[in-house]
Amino acid sequence: MSEFEPRIVAFLCRWCASAGADLAGTNRLQYPPNAVPIRVNCSGRVEPQWVVEALKSGADGVLIGGCHPGDCHYVAGNYKTRRRIYLLRKVLAEMGIEPERVRLEWISATEGARFAQVMQEFVQELKKLGPIGVVRDKGGVTGGGKENQAWSVDMPGTKGVEA
Amino acid sequence: MTSPDYRLNSLSPVTRHSSPLKIAVYWTGSCGGCDVSFLELGPALLEVLSKVEIVFWPALADAKRKDLENLPPRSIDVTLVNGVIRTTENEEMVEILREKSRFLGAYGSCAHLGGVPALANQTNGVVEFVFGPGYRPSPPPGGEAEDAPPSLLPQALPLEEVVPVDFVVPGCPPPAPLIAQFFERAISGEIEPGQVFAKDKALCEECPRIREERKLTRIVRPHEVQPDPEKCLLDQGIICLGPVTRGGCEAACPKAGMPCTGCLGPTPKAGDPALAMISALASLVRAGEEGEAAFPEEDRILDGLVDPIGTLYKYAFAKYGLSLKKLARRREEVRA
Amino acid sequence: MRKITIDPITRLEGHGKILIYLDEEGKLRDAVLQVPELRGFEAFCRGRRAEEMPQITERICGVCPEAHHLASAKALDAAFQAEVPKPARLQRELFYNAYIFSDHLLHLVFLGGPDLFLPEDVEKSERNVLGVLRRFPELGRKVVEVRAQAQRILEIIGGKAIHPVFALPGGVARPLSEEQRKEILSAAENMVELGKTMIRVFHEEILPRPEFQALLLSEEGWLPTHYMGLVDENLAPNFYDGLVRVVSAEGTEIFRLPGPEALKRIEEHSEPWTYVKFPYLADFGWQGFRAGADSGIYRVGPLARLNVAERMATPLAQEEYERYLDFFGEKPVHATFAYHWARLVEMVQAAESVAKIAQDPELTGSEIRGKLGKPGEGVGVIEAARGTLFHHYRLTQEGLVEYANLIVATTHNAPGIGLSVKQMAEALVAQGKLDEGFLNRVEMAFRAYDPCLACATHFLPGGTPVSVEVYDAWGNLVRRLEG
């Protein structure tokens, strides 16, 4: 049985992260090819809905790449991104999705090597987490979800297959 | 004191429907609030009742399930279903109603989005939680197998996941002005397919509170403060879902000193109410000048959002909440 | 074996089915009221913000959301060790009495009303509120008018009439204005007037009918149980607050305790054929489905409250209470159909209370929140229209719900309702009258209780002793599990 290969969607800002990814390419740096890149004008353009849409479409992880704080081409876009992803990860955790599946990185246009390294690390981490949707530790009420482990299986009194 | 007046404007002759309008109202996983919400029309209700024939409405009239099953297909003009689809019996009943109805609509937040009871989708095993392990629904002593109580579905579902839905009257329960609007359209025969009886614009447009500079410097909970009665609640740090929620309720809750919790459902622009609200909150939070130095304080402010599911998905978890099973299934489909 | 099914039962809040089983000789083997709904509030209340509980738990029931809203607020008052300042308490009490008035009126005219106002042989399609409005148009118009005004009071104080938003731990959201108080007072006067009218109509149109009198005094309507209700220091019913008083089937006091202590004296029994549980007094133990002075089964709601009280709290209600006791001649009144009359008496007290509180100048006071301590544990008890309601919460340090536990009015009545339905079915079978026309009579047996079955499927999870009996398809007891 072949090893699980995580599928990643990477939203990369045009001015920094996407350029950094291109640099990794032109420098012929090796990194796992698991990501589908999507170029956006600014990481601040990335809507939480897009991240969720990616996860619902079969992605095991989503990477958002933006400029370093202070370097955003639009001045403050990446500050919004940071706060958005902070809240999004909380909400995902409450629904049983490991927050580590959504990763925000600052990658400048000159950081080709850093981009390659981020991809390596992310793929490793996702391999450990496994494919999305398989119950590992259902996150949930009062933070943690350990007490909900018993409830993560279909109980008698509930009909078989979920709609 | 005179009672509120929701007089129906349209007295036009009923053209496209049988006369009087044959209606059915049914409840699934419901609290009954939607069934009594019609009474909020006050005296206008008498006018409505004079123009309709109640074919099936267990809350108020005595027709039984077999009376419903005996009706010819599409013989009910308009059916309103409220409640979340929670049991196998709920599923069966709405399928029968769909067959017997020309127009069938989701009435109230539960039918529309899953409602408050859909928060149970965060955990499974409601029956076991309530009754303990080993509980098996069974028939009464000496009864037949079909006499057992219906099983609970593994997830509570909004109506549209079980049958096609022609229109929505949203709210928890739908407020009287929207109910009046609905009956006007139903009686005059002018319901548009897909119509949602609420505004497309956000609640903020009709809220009388004054919005000043949009900046969130703290998040507080309603019992921790006594807010200024004139100013926008969100500006004062209380999480209010007005920006992402449809208008049409005349901002009843903000007028009463409490934040909107989203019962009319998200605006078409917002889509998923939690994700839209996250975006809004994140945009508004400020801890002084934006910059790396502000990050820890910004995080501290954002940590003021506790119980994000209960706060942001209070009525909409069935429709928008992520299901691990569905994610896994989709993941399998694209495994290549 | 022959089976008759009433599906669904109608003119109540909630889902239910009545299953009647006859043996080969056509005699009644059993009749049960089955509740096929369960949404599991106790499960998903965990992890919620404490201050949201009044708004979350009220979604248990849209006919009595006010009861949950305030029982929840009172549990939170206790959990935060907060004292509610007088203006906030007056707001809550006034609001609450307006709700009781409205809910009882709803039942008297819309739900149970058709059984009271219409002749028994009326056509099924006529046997509903429209039938009542057609035969009593003047009264009907007044009822709709005044109910709208009572609902308006709920809207003024609560923000919304159905699923109000105003109660918070330690108080309420905001002060009332003088203008609002005047509007409320004017509505209250009309409510009291309607109360008087309804009393007159009851004595002129309903009580004199021989069939109704026969029902009131019938053997199949007579069920000797214990009774539970809240009483104030004068042993008068108080819907908002008081001590839980339980009076035996013979009229002696079993206990009179504050909410948290009373809660400990109740246990429950569950059956696999219905999602409602069956509470009983722990001191007696579960002795199966039978009533009587030595069984643990008790009832709540208007009949019960008028049995545990020694007097009413307001003058017009007291007058009607005396006429009521005069008619039955004994106390406790065990006649199930007396619930309707008791409901009328309470409706009048509620209206008078609204009028009284609306005149209190402190109602518009600005102090509307008490100081909150650290979140802990608390119990709130209140009388819903249908009976005693307990909310019990344990909160985390963050003010989230760790544990929620509710015993809801109609649940207490589940054993009584089951017995009343069976009694009525038995009587009809014995009289050879089990045809379509008489099936409504079986339903009338539960309807007197004004049940709220969405409410009823909420009760103590886990920790409390629970016993489960499992039967095979032939009705043999296979095993009994003690939890």
Short mmCIF file of N, CA, C and O in Angstrom, two decimals, chain A residues 69-70 74-83, chain B residues 282-295 298:
data_model
loop_
_atom_site.label_atom_id
_atom_site.label_comp_id
_atom_site.label_asym_id
_atom_site.label_seq_id
_atom_site.Cartn_x
_atom_site.Cartn_y
_atom_site.Cartn_z
N PRO A 69 5.91 40.75 8.38
CA PRO A 69 5.30 41.94 8.98
C PRO A 69 6.15 43.17 8.71
O PRO A 69 7.35 43.16 8.92
N GLY A 70 5.50 44.22 8.21
CA GLY A 70 6.21 45.44 7.87
C GLY A 70 6.52 45.54 6.40
O GLY A 70 6.80 46.63 5.89
N TYR A 74 0.75 46.15 0.43
CA TYR A 74 -0.42 47.00 0.68
C TYR A 74 -0.44 47.50 2.11
O TYR A 74 -1.48 47.86 2.64
N VAL A 75 0.70 47.53 2.73
CA VAL A 75 0.98 48.07 4.06
C VAL A 75 0.53 47.16 5.20
O VAL A 75 1.37 46.76 6.00
N ALA A 76 -0.77 46.87 5.30
CA ALA A 76 -1.26 46.17 6.50
C ALA A 76 -2.08 44.93 6.21
O ALA A 76 -2.69 44.36 7.11
N GLY A 77 -2.08 44.47 4.95
CA GLY A 77 -2.90 43.31 4.59
C GLY A 77 -2.55 42.07 5.40
O GLY A 77 -3.41 41.35 5.89
N ASN A 78 -1.23 41.85 5.58
CA ASN A 78 -0.83 40.62 6.26
C ASN A 78 -1.17 40.63 7.74
O ASN A 78 -1.29 39.58 8.36
N TYR A 79 -1.36 41.82 8.32
CA TYR A 79 -1.78 41.88 9.73
C TYR A 79 -3.19 41.33 9.89
O TYR A 79 -3.51 40.63 10.84
N LYS A 80 -4.04 41.65 8.90
CA LYS A 80 -5.41 41.11 8.93
C LYS A 80 -5.38 39.59 8.76
O LYS A 80 -6.08 38.86 9.44
N THR A 81 -4.52 39.16 7.81
CA THR A 81 -4.41 37.72 7.57
C THR A 81 -4.08 36.99 8.85
O THR A 81 -4.68 35.97 9.16
N ARG A 82 -3.11 37.53 9.56
CA ARG A 82 -2.66 36.87 10.78
C ARG A 82 -3.80 36.69 11.76
O ARG A 82 -4.00 35.61 12.32
N ARG A 83 -4.56 37.76 11.95
CA ARG A 83 -5.65 37.67 12.93
C ARG A 83 -6.75 36.74 12.43
O ARG A 83 -7.35 36.00 13.19
N ALA B 282 -11.56 40.02 12.72
CA ALA B 282 -10.12 40.14 12.54
C ALA B 282 -9.76 41.48 11.93
O ALA B 282 -8.76 42.10 12.28
N SER B 283 -10.61 41.94 11.02
CA SER B 283 -10.31 43.23 10.38
C SER B 283 -10.42 44.37 11.38
O SER B 283 -9.69 45.34 11.30
N LEU B 284 -11.36 44.25 12.32
CA LEU B 284 -11.66 45.37 13.21
C LEU B 284 -10.77 45.47 14.45
O LEU B 284 -10.66 46.54 15.04
N VAL B 285 -10.17 44.34 14.82
CA VAL B 285 -9.39 44.35 16.08
C VAL B 285 -8.17 45.26 15.96
O VAL B 285 -7.45 45.23 14.97
N ARG B 286 -7.97 46.08 16.97
CA ARG B 286 -6.79 46.94 17.03
C ARG B 286 -6.26 46.99 18.46
O ARG B 286 -7.03 47.19 19.39
N ALA B 287 -4.94 46.86 18.56
CA ALA B 287 -4.29 47.07 19.86
C ALA B 287 -3.26 48.15 19.64
O ALA B 287 -2.05 47.90 19.64
N GLY B 288 -3.73 49.36 19.43
CA GLY B 288 -2.81 50.44 19.06
C GLY B 288 -2.44 50.31 17.60
O GLY B 288 -3.19 49.77 16.78
N GLU B 289 -1.26 50.80 17.23
CA GLU B 289 -0.79 50.71 15.84
C GLU B 289 -0.62 49.27 15.43
O GLU B 289 -0.14 48.45 16.22
N GLU B 290 -0.98 48.95 14.19
CA GLU B 290 -0.73 47.58 13.73
C GLU B 290 0.77 47.38 13.55
O GLU B 290 1.48 48.28 13.15
N GLY B 291 1.22 46.17 13.83
CA GLY B 291 2.65 45.89 13.69
C GLY B 291 3.00 44.73 14.60
O GLY B 291 2.20 44.31 15.44
N GLU B 292 4.21 44.23 14.43
CA GLU B 292 4.61 43.03 15.17
C GLU B 292 4.49 43.22 16.68
O GLU B 292 4.13 42.29 17.40
N ALA B 293 4.79 44.43 17.15
CA ALA B 293 4.71 44.69 18.59
C ALA B 293 3.31 44.50 19.13
O ALA B 293 3.11 44.20 20.31
N ALA B 294 2.32 44.67 18.25
CA ALA B 294 0.93 44.57 18.71
C ALA B 294 0.41 43.15 18.73
O ALA B 294 -0.67 42.88 19.26
N PHE B 295 1.16 42.20 18.14
CA PHE B 295 0.63 40.85 17.99
C PHE B 295 0.14 40.21 19.29
O PHE B 295 -0.99 39.71 19.34
N GLU B 298 -3.10 41.79 20.40
CA GLU B 298 -4.17 41.46 19.47
C GLU B 298 -4.70 40.05 19.76
O GLU B 298 -5.91 39.81 19.81
#
